[in-house]
Coordinates of N, CA, C and O in Angstrom, one line a residue:
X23 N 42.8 119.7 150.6 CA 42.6 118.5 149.8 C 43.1 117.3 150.5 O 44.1 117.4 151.2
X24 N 42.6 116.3 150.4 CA 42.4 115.0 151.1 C 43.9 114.1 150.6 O 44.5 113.3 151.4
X25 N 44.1 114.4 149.7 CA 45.0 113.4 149.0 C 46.2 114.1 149.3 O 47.2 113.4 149.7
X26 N 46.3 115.7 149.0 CA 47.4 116.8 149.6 C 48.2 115.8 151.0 O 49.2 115.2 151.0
X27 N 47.3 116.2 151.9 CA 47.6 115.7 153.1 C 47.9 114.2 153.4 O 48.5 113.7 154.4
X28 N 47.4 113.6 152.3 CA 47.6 111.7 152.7 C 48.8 111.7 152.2 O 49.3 110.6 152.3
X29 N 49.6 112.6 151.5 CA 50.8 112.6 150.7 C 52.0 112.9 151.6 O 53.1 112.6 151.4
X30 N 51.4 113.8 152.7 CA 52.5 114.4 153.6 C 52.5 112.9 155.3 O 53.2 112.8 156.3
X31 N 51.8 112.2 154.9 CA 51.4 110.9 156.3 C 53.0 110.3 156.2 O 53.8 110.6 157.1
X32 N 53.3 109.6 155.4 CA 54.5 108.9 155.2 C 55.5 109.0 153.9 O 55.8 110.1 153.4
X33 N 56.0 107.9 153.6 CA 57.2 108.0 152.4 C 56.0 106.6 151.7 O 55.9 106.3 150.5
X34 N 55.5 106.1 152.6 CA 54.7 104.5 152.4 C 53.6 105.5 151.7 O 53.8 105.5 150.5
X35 N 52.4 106.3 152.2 CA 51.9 106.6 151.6 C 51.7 107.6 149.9 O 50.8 107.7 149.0
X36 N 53.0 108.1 150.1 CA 53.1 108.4 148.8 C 53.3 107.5 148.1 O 52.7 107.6 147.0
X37 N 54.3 106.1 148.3 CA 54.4 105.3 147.3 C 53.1 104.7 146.5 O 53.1 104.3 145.4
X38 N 52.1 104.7 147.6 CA 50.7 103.9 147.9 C 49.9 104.8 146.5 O 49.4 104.3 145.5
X39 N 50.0 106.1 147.0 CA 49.4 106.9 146.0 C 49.7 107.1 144.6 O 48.9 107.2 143.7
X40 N 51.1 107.0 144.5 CA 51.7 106.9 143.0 C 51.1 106.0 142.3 O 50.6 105.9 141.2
X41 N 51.1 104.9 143.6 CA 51.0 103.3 142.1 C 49.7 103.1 141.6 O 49.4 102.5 140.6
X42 N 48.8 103.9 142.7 CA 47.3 103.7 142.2 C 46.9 104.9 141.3 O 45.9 104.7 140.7
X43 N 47.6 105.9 141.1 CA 47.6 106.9 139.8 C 47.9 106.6 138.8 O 47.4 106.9 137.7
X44 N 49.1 106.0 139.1 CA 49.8 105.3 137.6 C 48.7 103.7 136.9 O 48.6 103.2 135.8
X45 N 48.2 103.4 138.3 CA 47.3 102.1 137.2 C 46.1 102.9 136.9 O 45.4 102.5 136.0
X46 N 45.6 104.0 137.7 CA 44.5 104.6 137.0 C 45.1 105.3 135.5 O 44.2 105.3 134.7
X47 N 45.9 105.6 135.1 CA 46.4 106.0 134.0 C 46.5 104.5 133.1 O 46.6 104.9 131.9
X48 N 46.4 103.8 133.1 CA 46.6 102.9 132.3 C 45.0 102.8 131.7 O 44.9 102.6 130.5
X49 N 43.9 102.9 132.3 CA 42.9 102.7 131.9 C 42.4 103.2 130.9 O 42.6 104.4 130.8
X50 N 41.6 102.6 129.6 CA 41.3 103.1 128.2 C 40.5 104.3 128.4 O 40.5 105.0 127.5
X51 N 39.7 104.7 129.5 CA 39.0 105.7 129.6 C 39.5 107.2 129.5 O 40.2 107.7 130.4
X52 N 39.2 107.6 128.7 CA 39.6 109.7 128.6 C 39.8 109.9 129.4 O 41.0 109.9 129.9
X53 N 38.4 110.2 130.2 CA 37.7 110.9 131.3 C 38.4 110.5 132.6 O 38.4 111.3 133.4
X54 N 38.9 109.1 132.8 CA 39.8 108.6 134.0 C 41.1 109.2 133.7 O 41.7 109.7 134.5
X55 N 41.5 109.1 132.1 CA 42.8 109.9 132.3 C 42.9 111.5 132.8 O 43.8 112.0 133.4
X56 N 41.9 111.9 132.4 CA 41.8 113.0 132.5 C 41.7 113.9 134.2 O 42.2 115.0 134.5
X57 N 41.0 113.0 134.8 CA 40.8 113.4 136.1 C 42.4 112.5 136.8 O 43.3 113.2 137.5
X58 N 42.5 111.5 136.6 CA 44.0 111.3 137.1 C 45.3 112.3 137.0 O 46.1 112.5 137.9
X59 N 45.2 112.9 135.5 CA 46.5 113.3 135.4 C 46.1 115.0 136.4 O 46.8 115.3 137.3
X60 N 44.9 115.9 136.0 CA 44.9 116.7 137.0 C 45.0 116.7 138.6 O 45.1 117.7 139.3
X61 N 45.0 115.3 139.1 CA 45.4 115.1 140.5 C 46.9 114.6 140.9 O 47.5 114.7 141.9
X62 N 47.1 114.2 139.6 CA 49.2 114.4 139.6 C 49.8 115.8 139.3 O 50.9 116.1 139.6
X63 N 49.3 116.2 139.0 CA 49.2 117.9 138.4 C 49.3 118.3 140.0 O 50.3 118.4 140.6
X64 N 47.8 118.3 140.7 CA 48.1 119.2 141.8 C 49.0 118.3 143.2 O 49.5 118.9 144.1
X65 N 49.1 117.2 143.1 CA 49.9 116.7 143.8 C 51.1 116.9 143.4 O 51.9 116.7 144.4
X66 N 51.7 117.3 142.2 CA 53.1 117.7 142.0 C 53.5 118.8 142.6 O 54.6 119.0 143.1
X67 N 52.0 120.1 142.6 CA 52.5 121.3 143.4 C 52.2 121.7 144.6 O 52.6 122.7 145.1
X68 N 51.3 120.8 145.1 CA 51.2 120.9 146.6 C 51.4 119.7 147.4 O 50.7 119.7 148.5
X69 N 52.0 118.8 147.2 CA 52.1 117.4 147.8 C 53.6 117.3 148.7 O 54.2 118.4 148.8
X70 N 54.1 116.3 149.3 CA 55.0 116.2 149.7 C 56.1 116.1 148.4 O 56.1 115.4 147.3
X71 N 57.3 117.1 148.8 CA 58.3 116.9 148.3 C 59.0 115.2 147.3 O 59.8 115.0 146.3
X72 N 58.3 114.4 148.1 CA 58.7 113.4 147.9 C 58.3 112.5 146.4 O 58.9 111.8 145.6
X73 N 57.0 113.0 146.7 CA 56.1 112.6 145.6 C 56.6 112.7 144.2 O 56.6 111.8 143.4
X74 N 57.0 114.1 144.0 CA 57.5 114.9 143.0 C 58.9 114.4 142.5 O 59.2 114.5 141.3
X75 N 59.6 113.9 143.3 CA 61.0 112.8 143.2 C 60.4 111.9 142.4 O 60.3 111.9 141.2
X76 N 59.9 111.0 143.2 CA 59.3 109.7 142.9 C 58.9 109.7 141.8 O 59.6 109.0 141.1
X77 N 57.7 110.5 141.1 CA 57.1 110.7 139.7 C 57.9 110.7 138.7 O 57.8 110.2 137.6
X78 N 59.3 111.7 139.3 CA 60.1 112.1 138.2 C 60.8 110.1 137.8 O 60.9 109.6 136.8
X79 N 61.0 109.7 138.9 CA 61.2 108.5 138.1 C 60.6 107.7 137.3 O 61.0 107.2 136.3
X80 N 59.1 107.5 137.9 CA 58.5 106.9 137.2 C 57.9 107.5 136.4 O 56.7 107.4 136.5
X81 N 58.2 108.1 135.6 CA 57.0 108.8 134.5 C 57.0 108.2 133.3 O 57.0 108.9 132.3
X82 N 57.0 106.9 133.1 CA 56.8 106.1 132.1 C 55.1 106.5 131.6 O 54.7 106.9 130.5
X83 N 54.6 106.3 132.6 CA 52.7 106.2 132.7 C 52.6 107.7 132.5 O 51.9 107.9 131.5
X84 N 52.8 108.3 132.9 CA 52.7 110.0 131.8 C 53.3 110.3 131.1 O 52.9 111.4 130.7
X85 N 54.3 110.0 130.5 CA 54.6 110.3 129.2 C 54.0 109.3 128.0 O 54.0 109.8 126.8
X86 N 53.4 107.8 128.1 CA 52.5 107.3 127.3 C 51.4 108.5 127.2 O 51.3 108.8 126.0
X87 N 50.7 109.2 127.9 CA 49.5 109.4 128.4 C 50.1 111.1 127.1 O 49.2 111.9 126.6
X88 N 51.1 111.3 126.9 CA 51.0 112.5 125.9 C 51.2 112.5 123.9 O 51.2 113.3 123.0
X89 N 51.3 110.8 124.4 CA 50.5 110.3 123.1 C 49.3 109.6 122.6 O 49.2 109.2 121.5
X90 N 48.6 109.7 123.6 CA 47.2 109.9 123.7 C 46.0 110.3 122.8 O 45.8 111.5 122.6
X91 N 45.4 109.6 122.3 CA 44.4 110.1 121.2 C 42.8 109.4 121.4 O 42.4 108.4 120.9
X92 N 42.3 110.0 122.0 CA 41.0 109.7 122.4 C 40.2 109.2 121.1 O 40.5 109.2 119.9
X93 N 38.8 108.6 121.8 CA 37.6 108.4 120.5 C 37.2 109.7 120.5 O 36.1 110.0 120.0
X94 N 38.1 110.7 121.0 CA 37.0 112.0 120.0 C 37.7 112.5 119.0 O 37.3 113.4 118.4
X95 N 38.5 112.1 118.8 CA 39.5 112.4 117.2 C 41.2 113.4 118.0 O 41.4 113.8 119.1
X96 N 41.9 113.5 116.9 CA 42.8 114.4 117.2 C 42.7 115.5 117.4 O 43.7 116.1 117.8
X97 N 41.3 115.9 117.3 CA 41.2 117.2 117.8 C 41.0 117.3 119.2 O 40.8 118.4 119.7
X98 N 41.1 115.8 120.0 CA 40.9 116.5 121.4 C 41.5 115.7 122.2 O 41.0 114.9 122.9
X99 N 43.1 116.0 121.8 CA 44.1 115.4 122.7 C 43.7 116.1 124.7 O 42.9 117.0 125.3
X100 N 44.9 115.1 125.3 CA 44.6 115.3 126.9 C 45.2 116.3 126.7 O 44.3 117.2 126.7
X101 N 46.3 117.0 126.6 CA 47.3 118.1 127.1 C 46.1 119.2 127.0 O 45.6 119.5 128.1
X102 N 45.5 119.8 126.1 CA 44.4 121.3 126.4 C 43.5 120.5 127.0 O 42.3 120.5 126.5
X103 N 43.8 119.8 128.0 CA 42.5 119.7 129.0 C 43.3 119.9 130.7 O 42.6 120.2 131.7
X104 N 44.9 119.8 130.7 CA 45.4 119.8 131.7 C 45.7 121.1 131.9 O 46.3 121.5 132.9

């Protein structure tokens, strides 16, 4: 995976990566949340060490994201999609 490996380049590139996941999370879109948060997902378990630090601080932008209530009703929160 492409992003795997851009995560292991630097300490600069992970930061690079965080911040643009975290504003992709901000966007009203489901479907953006949804594909974002599965690529923090696998960047948490196969990424640089570092990444996984980092997140743990900033996890402001994913923990909004698990109060989350789409236009498809409560029946189709993000968590049973991740």
């Amino acid at each position: 995976h492409e992003l795997t490996k851009f995560s292991f380049k630097s300490l600069k590139s992970c930061q690079k990566l965080q911040d643009n996941l975290l504003r992709k999370l901000k966007k009203p879109s489901p479907f953006v949340k949804i594909k974002c948060l599965r690529l923090v997902k696998h960047l948490l378990l196969k990424g640089h060490p570092s990444f996984r630090k980092d997140m743990q601080r900033r996890s402001d932008g994913l923990s909004d994201c698990l109060h989350y209530r789409s236009a498809f009703g409560a029946d189709f929160p993000l968590d049973r999609l991740i």
